[in-house]
Coordinates of C-alpha atoms in Angstrom, one line a residue:
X1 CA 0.0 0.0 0.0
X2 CA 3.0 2.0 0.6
X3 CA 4.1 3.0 -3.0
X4 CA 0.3 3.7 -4.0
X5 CA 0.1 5.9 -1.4
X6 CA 3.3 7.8 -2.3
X7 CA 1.7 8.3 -5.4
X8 CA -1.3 9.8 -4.8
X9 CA 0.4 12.0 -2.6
X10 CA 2.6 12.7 -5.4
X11 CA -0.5 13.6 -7.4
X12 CA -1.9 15.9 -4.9
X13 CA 0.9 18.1 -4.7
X14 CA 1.1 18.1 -8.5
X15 CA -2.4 19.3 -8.7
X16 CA -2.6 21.6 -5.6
X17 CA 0.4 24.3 -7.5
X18 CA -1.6 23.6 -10.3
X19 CA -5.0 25.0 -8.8
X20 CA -3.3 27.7 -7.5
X21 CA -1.8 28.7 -10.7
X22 CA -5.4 28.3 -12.3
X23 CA -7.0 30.2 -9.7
X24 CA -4.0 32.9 -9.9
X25 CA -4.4 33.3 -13.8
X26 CA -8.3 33.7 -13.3
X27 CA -8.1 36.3 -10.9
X28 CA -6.0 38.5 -13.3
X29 CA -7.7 37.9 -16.1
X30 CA -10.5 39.0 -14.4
X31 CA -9.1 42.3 -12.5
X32 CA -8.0 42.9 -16.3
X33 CA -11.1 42.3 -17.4
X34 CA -12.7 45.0 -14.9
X35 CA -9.8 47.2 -16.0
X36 CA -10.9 47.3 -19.1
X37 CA -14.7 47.8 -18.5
X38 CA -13.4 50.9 -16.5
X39 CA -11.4 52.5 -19.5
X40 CA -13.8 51.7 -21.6
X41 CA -16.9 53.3 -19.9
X42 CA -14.6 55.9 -17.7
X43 CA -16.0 55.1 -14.5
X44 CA -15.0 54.3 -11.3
X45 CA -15.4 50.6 -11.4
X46 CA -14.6 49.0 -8.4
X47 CA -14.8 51.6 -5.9
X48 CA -18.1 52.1 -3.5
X49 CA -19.1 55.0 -5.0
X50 CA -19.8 53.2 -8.9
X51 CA -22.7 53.8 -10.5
X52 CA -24.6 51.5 -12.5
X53 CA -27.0 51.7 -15.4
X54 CA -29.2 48.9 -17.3
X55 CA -32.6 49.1 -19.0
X56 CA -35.8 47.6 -19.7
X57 CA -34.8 44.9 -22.1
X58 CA -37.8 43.6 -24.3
X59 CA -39.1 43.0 -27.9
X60 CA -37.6 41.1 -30.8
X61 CA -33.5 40.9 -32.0
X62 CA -33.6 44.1 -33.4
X63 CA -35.5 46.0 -30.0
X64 CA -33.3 43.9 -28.5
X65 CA -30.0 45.6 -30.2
X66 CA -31.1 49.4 -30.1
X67 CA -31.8 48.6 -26.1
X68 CA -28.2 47.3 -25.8
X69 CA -26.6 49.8 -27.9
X70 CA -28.7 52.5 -26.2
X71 CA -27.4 51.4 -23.1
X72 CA -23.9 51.5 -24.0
X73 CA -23.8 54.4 -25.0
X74 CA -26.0 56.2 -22.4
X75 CA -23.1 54.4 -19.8
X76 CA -20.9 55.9 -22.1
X77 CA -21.9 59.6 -22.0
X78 CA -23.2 59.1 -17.9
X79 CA -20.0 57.2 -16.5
X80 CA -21.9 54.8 -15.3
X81 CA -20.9 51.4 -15.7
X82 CA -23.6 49.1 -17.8
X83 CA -24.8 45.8 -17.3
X84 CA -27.5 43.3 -18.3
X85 CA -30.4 41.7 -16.0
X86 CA -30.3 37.9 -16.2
X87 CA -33.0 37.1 -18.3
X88 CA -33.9 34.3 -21.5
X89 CA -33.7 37.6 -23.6
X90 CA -30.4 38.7 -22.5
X91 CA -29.0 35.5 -22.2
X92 CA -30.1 35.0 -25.8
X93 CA -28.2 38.1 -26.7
X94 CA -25.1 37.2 -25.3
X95 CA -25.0 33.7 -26.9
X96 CA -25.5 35.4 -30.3
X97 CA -22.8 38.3 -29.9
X98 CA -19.7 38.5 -28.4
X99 CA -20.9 41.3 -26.1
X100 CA -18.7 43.1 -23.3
X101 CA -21.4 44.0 -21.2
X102 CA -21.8 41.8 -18.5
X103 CA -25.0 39.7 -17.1
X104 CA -25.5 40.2 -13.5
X105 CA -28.7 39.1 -11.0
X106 CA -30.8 41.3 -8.8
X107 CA -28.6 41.2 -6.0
X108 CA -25.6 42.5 -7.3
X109 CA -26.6 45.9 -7.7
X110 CA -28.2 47.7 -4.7
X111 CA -31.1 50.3 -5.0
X112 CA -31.9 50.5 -8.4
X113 CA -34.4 52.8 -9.0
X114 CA -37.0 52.6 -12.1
X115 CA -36.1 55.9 -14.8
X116 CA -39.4 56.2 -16.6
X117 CA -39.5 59.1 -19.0
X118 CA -43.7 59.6 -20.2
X119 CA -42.6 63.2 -20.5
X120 CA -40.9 62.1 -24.0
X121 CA -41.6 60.6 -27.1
X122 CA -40.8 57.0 -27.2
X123 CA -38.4 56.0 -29.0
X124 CA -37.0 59.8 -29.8
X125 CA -33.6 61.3 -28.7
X126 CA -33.2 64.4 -26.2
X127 CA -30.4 65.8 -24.6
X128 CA -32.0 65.0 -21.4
X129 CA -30.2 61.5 -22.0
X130 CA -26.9 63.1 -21.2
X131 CA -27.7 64.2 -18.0
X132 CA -29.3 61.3 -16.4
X133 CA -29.6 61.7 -12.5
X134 CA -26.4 61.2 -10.8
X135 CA -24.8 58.9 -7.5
X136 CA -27.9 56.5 -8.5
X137 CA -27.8 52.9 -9.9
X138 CA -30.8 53.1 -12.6
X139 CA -33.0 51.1 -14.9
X140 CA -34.3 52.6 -17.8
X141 CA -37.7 52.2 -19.6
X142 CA -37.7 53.4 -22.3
X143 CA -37.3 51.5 -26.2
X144 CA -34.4 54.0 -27.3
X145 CA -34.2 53.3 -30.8
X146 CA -32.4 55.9 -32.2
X147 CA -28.9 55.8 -33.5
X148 CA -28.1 59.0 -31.4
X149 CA -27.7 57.1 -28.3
X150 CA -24.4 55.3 -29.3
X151 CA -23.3 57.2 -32.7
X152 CA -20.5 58.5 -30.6
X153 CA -19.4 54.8 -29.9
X154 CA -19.9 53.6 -33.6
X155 CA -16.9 52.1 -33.7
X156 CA -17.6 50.5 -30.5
X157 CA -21.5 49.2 -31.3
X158 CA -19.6 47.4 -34.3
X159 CA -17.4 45.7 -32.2
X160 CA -20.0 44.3 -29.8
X161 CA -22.1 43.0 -32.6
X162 CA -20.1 40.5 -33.9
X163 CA -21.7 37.5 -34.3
X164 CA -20.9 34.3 -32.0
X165 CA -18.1 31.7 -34.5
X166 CA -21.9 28.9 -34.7
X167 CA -23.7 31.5 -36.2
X168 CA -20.8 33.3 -38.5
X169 CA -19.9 30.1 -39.9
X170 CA -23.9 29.3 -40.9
X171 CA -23.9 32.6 -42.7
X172 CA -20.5 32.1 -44.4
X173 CA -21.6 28.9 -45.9
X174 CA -24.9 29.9 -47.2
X175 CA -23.5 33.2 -48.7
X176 CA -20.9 30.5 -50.3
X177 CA -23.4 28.6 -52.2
X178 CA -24.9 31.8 -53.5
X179 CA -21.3 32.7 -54.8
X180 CA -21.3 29.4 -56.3
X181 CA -24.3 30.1 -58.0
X182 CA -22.1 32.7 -60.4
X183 CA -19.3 29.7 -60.7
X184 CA -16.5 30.9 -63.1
X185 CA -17.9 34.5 -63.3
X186 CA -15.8 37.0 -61.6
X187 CA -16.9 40.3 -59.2
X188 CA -20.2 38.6 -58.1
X189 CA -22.4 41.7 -56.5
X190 CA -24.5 40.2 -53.3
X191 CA -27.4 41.7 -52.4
X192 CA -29.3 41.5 -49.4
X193 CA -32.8 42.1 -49.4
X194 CA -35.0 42.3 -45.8
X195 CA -38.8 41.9 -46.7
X196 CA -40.9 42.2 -43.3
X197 CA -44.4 41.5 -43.0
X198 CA -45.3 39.2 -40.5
X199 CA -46.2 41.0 -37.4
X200 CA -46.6 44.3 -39.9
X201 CA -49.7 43.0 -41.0
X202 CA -51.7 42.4 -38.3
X203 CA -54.5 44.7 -38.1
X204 CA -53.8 46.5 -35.0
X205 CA -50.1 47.6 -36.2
X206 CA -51.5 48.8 -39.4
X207 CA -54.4 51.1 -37.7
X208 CA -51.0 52.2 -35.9
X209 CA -49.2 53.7 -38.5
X210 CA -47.0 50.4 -39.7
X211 CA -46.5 50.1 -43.3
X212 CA -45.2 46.9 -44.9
X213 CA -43.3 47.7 -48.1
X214 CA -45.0 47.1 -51.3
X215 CA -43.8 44.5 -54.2
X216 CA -42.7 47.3 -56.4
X217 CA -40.4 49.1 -54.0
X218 CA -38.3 45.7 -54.3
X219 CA -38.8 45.1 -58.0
X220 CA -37.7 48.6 -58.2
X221 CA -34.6 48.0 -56.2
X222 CA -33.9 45.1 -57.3
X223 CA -33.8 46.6 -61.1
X224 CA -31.2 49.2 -59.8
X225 CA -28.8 47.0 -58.4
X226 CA -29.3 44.5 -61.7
X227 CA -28.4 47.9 -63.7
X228 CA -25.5 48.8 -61.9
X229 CA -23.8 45.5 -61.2
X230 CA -23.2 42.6 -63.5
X231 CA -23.4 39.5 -62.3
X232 CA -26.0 39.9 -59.2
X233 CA -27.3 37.2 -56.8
X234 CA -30.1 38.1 -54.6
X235 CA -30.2 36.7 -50.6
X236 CA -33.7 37.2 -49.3
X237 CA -34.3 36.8 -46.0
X238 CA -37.9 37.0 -44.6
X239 CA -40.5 36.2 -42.1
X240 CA -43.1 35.4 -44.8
X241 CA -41.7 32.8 -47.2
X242 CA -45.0 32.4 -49.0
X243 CA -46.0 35.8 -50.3
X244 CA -41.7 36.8 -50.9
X245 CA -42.0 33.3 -53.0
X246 CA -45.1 34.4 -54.7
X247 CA -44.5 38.0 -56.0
X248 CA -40.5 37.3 -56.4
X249 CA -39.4 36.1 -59.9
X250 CA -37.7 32.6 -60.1
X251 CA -34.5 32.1 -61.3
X252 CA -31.2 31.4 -60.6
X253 CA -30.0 34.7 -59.1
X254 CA -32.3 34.4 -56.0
X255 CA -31.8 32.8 -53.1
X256 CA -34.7 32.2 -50.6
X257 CA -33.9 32.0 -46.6
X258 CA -36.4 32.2 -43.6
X259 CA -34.1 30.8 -40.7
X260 CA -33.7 31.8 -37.6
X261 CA -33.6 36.0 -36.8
X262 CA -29.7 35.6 -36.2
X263 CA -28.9 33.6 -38.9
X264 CA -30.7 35.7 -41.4
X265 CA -29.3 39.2 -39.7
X266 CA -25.6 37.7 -39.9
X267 CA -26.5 36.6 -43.8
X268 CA -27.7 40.3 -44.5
X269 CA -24.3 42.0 -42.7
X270 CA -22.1 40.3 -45.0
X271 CA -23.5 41.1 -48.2
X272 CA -22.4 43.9 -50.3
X273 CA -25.4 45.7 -50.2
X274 CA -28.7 45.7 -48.7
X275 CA -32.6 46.8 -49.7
X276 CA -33.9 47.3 -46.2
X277 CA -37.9 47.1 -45.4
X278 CA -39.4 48.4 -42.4
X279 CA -38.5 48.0 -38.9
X280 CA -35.8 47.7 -36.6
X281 CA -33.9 44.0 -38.1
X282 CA -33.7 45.9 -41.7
X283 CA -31.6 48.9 -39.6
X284 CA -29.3 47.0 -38.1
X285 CA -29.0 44.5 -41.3
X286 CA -27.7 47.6 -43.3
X287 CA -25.6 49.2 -40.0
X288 CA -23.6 46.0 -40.3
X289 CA -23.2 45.4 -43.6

């Protein structure tokens, strides 16, 4: 029994350097991390005075993105330090984007107190958003889709949405078998093309104002892009297969997806150019491209 026993000795004070050395290399990667989080956002992270900001995060991927963006850059121009509720939606966001922000529960930040703004119009920029009350950890509702919340952090915004490797390496190989679909001929033009309807067309939405773009706005941009470039191929991603099938000629430069909202928003970024529709997923599809 003797020798076994030197052995796993042996093996425990192999391993116990080595969990020390793991637990060591965390820990700086992590006070790195925070570093970083505090040059980015110029805060004081890390000291008991930091504020925190989040917001109201709801709606579909491309709410989803002008919420996130809006907060980034609102932490941004405040020097607060953002961060995420833990929730299916933000979870979902952070599985398809390599975000920075991080994902934190209810009991990490104390006192947060609801910032509701009914004075303004949803959805609308003011310059009240750059002085948002101070020495308070806050969570805003409010849907912030306008690009003036983060166009000072541009650069930045393009950085966090860059899609998880699962999701770039769908859209690579579907955009390859359109390519392939031009074999032999050279500067092949992709096009992305967003058509919405869907949601658009329930009754409700169009009493509200929502207006689902019309069969000859995309002929019609379609017929530009077919004049300008030679050897065009068409990726058309939508939520409504049917009618896109329907009014859309067939032939060999279209291609036809309707897969998931992530898949088809990566697809659209990497095209060379886009015909939007409307909503929020068409914005972003050509603010990534």
């Amino acid at each position: 029994a003797k020798p076994h026993s030197s052995f796993a000795n042996k093996i425990r004070l192999a391993i116990i350097p080595k969990l020390f050395i793991t637990v060591f290399i965390f820990k700086v990667a992590l006070d790195i991390h925070l570093e970083s989080i505090k040059f980015n956002f110029d805060t004081t992270s890390g000291q008991e005075n930091s504020e925190y900001l989040t917001v109201n995060f709801e709606g579909r991927l491309g709410n989803l993105m002008f919420e996130y963006a809006g907060l980034y850059g609102l932490a941004n121009t405040n020097k607060k330090l953002p961060y995420m509720e833990i929730a299916p939606v933000t979870m979902k966001l952070k599985k398809i984007f390599n975000l920075s922000v991080p994902l934190m529960d209810d009991d990490s930040v104390n006192d947060v107190q609801e910032y509701h703004t009914d004075q303004l119009i949803w959805g609308k920029y003011s310059k009240q958003w750059n002085s948002l009350p101070k020495k308070r950890n806050l969570k805003i509702f409010y849907w912030l889709q306008s690009f003036k919340f983060f166009w000072h952090v541009k650069s930045q915004i393009l950085q966090e949405f860059q899609f998880s490797s699962t999701i770039n390496e769908k859209a690579v190989a579907i955009l390859r078998t359109a390519t392939m679909r031009k074999s032999g001929q050279p500067n092949v033009t992709l096009i992305g093309v967003h058509v919405r309807r869907g949601d658009i067309m329930i009754q409700s939405n169009l009493r509200r104002g929502y207006v689902p773009a019309p069969k000859r706005y995309f002929q019609n941009a379609m017929h530009h892009f077919n004049s300008s470039y030679p050897n065009c191929v068409f990726i058309v991603c939508t939520d409504d297969i049917s009618w896109t099938k329907l009014h859309f000629p067939v032939n060999n430069n279209i291609i036809f997806s309707a897969r998931s909202a992530e898949i088809d928003l990566a697809i659209l970024s990497k095209c060379d150019h886009t015909i939007i529709s409307t909503g929020t997923f068409g914005w972003w599809a050509a603010f990534l491209a």
